[in-house]
mmCIF file of C-alpha atoms in Angstrom:
data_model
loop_
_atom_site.group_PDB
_atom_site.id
_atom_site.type_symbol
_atom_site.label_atom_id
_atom_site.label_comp_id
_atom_site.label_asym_id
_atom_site.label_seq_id
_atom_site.Cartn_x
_atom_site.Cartn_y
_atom_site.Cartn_z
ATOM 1 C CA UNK N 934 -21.039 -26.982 21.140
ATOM 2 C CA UNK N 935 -20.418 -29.683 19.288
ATOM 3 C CA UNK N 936 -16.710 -31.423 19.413
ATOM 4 C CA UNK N 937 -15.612 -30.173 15.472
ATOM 5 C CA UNK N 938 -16.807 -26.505 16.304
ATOM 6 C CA UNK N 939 -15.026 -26.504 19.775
ATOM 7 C CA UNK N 940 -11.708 -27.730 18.144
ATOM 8 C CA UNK N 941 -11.816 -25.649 15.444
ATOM 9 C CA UNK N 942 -12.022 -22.558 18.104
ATOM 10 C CA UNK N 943 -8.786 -23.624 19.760
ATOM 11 C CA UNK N 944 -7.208 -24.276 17.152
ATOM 12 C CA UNK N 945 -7.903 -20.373 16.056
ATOM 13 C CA UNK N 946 -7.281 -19.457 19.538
ATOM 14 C CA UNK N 947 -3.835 -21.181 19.405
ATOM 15 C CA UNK N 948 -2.862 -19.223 16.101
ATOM 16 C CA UNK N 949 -3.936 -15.900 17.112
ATOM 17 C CA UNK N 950 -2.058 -16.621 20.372
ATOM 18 C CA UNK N 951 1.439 -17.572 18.603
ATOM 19 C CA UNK N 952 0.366 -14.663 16.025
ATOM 20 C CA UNK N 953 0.521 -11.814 18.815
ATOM 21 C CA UNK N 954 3.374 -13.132 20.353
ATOM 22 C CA UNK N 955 5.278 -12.730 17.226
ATOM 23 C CA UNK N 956 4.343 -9.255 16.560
ATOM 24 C CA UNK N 957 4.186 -7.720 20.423
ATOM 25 C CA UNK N 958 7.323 -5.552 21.353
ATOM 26 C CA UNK N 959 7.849 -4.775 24.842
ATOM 27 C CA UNK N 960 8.596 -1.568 25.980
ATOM 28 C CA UNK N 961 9.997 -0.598 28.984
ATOM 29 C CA UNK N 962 8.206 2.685 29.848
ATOM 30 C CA UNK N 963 4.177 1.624 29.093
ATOM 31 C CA UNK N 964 4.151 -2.070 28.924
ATOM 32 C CA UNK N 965 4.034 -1.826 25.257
ATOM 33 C CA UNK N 966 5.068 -0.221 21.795
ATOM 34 C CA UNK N 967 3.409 -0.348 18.345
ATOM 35 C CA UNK N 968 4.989 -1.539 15.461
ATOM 36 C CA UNK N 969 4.526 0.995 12.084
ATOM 37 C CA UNK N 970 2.704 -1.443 9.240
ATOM 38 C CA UNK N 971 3.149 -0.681 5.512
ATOM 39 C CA UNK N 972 2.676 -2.542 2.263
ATOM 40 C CA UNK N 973 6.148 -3.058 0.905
ATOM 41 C CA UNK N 974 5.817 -2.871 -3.345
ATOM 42 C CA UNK N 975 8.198 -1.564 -5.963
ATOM 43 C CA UNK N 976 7.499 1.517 -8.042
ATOM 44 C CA UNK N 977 10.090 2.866 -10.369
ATOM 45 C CA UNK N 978 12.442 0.001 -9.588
ATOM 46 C CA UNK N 979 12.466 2.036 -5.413
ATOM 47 C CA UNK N 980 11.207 -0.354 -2.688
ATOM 48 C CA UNK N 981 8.579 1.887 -0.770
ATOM 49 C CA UNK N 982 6.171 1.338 1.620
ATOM 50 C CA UNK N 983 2.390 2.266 1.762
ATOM 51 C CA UNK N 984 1.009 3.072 4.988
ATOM 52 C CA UNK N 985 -1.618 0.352 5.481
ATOM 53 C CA UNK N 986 -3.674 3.158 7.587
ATOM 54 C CA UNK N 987 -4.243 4.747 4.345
ATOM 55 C CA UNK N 988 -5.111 1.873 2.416
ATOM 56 C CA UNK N 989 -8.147 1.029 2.557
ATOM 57 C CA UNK N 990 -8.504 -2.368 0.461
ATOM 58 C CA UNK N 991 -5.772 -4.792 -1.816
ATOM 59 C CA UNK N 992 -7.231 -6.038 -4.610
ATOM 60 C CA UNK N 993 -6.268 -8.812 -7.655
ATOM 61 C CA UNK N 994 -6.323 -5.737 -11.084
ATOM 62 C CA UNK N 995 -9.633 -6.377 -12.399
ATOM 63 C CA UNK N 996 -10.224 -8.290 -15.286
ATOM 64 C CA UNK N 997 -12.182 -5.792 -17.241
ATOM 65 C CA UNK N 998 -11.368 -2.035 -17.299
ATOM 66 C CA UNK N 999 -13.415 0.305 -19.196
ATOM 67 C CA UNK N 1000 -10.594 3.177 -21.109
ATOM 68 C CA UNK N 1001 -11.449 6.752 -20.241
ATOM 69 C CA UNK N 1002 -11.568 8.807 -23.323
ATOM 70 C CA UNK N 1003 -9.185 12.314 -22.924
ATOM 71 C CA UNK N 1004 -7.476 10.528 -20.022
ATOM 72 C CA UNK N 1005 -4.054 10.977 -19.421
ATOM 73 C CA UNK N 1006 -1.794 7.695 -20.611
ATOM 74 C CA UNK N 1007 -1.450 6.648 -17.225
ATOM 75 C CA UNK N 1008 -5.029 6.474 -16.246
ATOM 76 C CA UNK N 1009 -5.476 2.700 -16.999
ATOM 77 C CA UNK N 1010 -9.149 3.211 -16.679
ATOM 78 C CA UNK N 1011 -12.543 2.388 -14.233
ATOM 79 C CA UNK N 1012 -13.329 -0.802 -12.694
ATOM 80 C CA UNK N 1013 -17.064 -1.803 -11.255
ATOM 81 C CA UNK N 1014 -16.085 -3.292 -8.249
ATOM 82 C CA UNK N 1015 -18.983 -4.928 -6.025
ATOM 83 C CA UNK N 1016 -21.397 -1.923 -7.965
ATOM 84 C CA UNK N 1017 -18.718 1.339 -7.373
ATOM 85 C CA UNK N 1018 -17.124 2.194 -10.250
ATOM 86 C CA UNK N 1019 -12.958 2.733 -9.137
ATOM 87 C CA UNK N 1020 -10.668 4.701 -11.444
ATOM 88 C CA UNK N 1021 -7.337 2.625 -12.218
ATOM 89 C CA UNK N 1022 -4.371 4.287 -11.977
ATOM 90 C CA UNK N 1023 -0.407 3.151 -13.328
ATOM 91 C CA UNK N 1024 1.463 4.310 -9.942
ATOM 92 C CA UNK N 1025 4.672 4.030 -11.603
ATOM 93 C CA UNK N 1026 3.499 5.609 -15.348
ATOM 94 C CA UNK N 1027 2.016 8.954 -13.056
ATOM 95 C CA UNK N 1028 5.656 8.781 -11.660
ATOM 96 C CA UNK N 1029 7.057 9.235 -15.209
ATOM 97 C CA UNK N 1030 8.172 5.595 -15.315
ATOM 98 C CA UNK N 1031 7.039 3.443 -18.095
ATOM 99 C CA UNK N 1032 3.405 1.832 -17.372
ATOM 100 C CA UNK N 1033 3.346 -1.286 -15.220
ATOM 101 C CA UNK N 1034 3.461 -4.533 -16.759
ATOM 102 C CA UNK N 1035 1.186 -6.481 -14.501
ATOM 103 C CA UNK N 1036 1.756 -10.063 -13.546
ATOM 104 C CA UNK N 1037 0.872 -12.343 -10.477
ATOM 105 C CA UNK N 1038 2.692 -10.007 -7.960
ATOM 106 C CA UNK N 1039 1.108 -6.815 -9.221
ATOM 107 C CA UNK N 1040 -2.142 -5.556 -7.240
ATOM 108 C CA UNK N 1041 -4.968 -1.908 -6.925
ATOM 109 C CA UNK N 1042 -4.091 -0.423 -3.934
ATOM 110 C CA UNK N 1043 -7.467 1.171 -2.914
ATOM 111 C CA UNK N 1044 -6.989 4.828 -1.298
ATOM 112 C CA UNK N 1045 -9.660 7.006 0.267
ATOM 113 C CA UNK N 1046 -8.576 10.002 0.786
ATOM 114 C CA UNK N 1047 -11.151 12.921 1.428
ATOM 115 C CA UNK N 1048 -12.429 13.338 -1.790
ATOM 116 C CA UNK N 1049 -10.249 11.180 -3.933
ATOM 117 C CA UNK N 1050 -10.941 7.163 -4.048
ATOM 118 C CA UNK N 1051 -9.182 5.499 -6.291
ATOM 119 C CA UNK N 1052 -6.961 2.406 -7.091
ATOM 120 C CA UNK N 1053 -3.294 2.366 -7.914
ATOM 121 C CA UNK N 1054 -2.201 0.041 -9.725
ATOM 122 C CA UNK N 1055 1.453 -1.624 -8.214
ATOM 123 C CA UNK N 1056 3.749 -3.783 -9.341
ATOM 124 C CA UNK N 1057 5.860 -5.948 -7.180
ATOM 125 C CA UNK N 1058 3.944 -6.487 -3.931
ATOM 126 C CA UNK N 1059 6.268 -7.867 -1.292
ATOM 127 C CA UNK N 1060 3.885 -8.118 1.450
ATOM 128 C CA UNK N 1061 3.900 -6.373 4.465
ATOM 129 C CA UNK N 1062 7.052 -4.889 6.583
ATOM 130 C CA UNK N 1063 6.569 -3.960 10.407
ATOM 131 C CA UNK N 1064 8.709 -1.451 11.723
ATOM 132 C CA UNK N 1065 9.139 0.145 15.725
ATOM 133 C CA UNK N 1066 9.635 3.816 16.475
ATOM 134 C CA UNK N 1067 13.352 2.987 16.800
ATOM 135 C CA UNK N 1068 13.729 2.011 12.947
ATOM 136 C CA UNK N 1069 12.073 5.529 11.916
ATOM 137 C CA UNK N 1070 15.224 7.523 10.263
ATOM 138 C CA UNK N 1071 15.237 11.482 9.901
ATOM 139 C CA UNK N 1072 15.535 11.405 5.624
ATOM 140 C CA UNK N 1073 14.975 9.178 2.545
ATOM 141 C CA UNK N 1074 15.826 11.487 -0.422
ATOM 142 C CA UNK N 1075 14.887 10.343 -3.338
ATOM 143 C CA UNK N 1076 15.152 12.405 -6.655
ATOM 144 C CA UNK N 1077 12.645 12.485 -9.004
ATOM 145 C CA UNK N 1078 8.873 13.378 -8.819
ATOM 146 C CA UNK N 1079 8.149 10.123 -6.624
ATOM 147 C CA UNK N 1080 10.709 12.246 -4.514
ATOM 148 C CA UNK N 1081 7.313 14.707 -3.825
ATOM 149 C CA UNK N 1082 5.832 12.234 -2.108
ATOM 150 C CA UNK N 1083 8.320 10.465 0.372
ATOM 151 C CA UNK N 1084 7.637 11.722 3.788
ATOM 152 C CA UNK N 1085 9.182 9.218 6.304
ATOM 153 C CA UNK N 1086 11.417 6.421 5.796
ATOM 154 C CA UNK N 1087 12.409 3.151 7.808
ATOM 155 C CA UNK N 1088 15.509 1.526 8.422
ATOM 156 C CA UNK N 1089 16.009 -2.626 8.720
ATOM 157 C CA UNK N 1090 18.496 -5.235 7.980
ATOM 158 C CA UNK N 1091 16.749 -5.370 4.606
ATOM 159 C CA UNK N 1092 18.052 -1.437 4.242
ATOM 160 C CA UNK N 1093 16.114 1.917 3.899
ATOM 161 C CA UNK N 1094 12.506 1.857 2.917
ATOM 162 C CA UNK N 1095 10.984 5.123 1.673
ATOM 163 C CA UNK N 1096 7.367 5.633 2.683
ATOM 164 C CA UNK N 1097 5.057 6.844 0.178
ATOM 165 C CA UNK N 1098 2.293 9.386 1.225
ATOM 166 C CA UNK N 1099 -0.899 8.341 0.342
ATOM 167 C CA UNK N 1100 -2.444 11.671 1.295
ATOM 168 C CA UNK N 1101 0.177 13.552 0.025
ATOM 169 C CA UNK N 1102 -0.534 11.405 -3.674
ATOM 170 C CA UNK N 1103 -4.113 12.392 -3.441
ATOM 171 C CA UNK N 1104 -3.775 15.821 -2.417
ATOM 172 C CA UNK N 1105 -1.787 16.804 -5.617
ATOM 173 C CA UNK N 1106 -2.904 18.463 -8.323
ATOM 174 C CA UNK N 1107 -1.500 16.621 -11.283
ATOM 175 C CA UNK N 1108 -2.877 13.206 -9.929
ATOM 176 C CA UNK N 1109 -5.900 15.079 -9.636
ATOM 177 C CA UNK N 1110 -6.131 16.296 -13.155
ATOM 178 C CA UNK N 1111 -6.573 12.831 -14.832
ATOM 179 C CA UNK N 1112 -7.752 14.341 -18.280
ATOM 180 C CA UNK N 1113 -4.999 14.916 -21.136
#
């Protein structure tokens, strides 16, 4: 191994080292406890979290979108991304809010969810939150159809942060019916 290559290990070996230490709670009974991770964003002016387990990929909104025809308003339209086309859809417009308007901040959240792959469109990322068992709280109501979809909630010094289903999203049948 050269001497650039073998530096440029340890120095990745040094920052995943200082990384885990940063992000490793102890726990008396196993050794160990996980944190919770979710994508903090704003939708409807509410701070909510996406669970990144059912994220699959964050993307930059495409460029070019091709309009769907007969689509509902908030159905922004498909992107061809790497060859699959991905339907584009306003988070906060299917919320009844008024469509997104997208700046530097806003990204496609990319779900898979049985059946359903798509990207919602999000304004506001704020990058993500980490959060132990202990910070789970028993209720987040939130009124409103976003409301529907709020099935666990977090508590911090930053306050309560509403988590936003993305199964629970996919699985209903007025996101599903896209066409106006």
């Amino acid at each position: 191994m050269n001497p650039d290559t073998a530096s440029a290990i340890e120095i990745l070996q040094d920052i995943e080292a200082r990384s885990l230490a940063r992000t490793t709670v102890v726990d008396d009974q196993d050794g160990f406890a996980s944190l919770w991770a979710g994508l903090a964003f704003k939708v409807a002016g509410i701070r909510v979290l996406a669970p990144m387990d059912e994220v699959s990929e964050i993307l930059i909104l495409p460029s070019r979108l091709t309009r769907v025809p007969g689509a509902k308003v908030w159905v922004k339209g498909i992107a061809n991304i790497r060859g699959n086309l991905l339907p584009i859809i306003d988070l906060q417009a299917f919320l009844g809010g008024k469509p997104i308007v997208t700046n530097r901040r806003s990204r496609v959240l990319v779900i898979n969810r049985e059946d359903v792959t798509t990207g919602l469109l999000v304004g506001d990322v704020q990058g993500m939150r980490h959060f132990s068992d202990d910070q789970s709280i028993a209720s987040a109501r939130i009124e409103g159809v976003i409301g529907h979809f709020i099935q666990a909630a977090y508590e911090n010094d930053d306050g309560i942060w509403p988590v936003l289903s993305m199964d629970s999203l996919a699985n209903d049948e007025r996101f599903r019916m896209a066409a106006a």
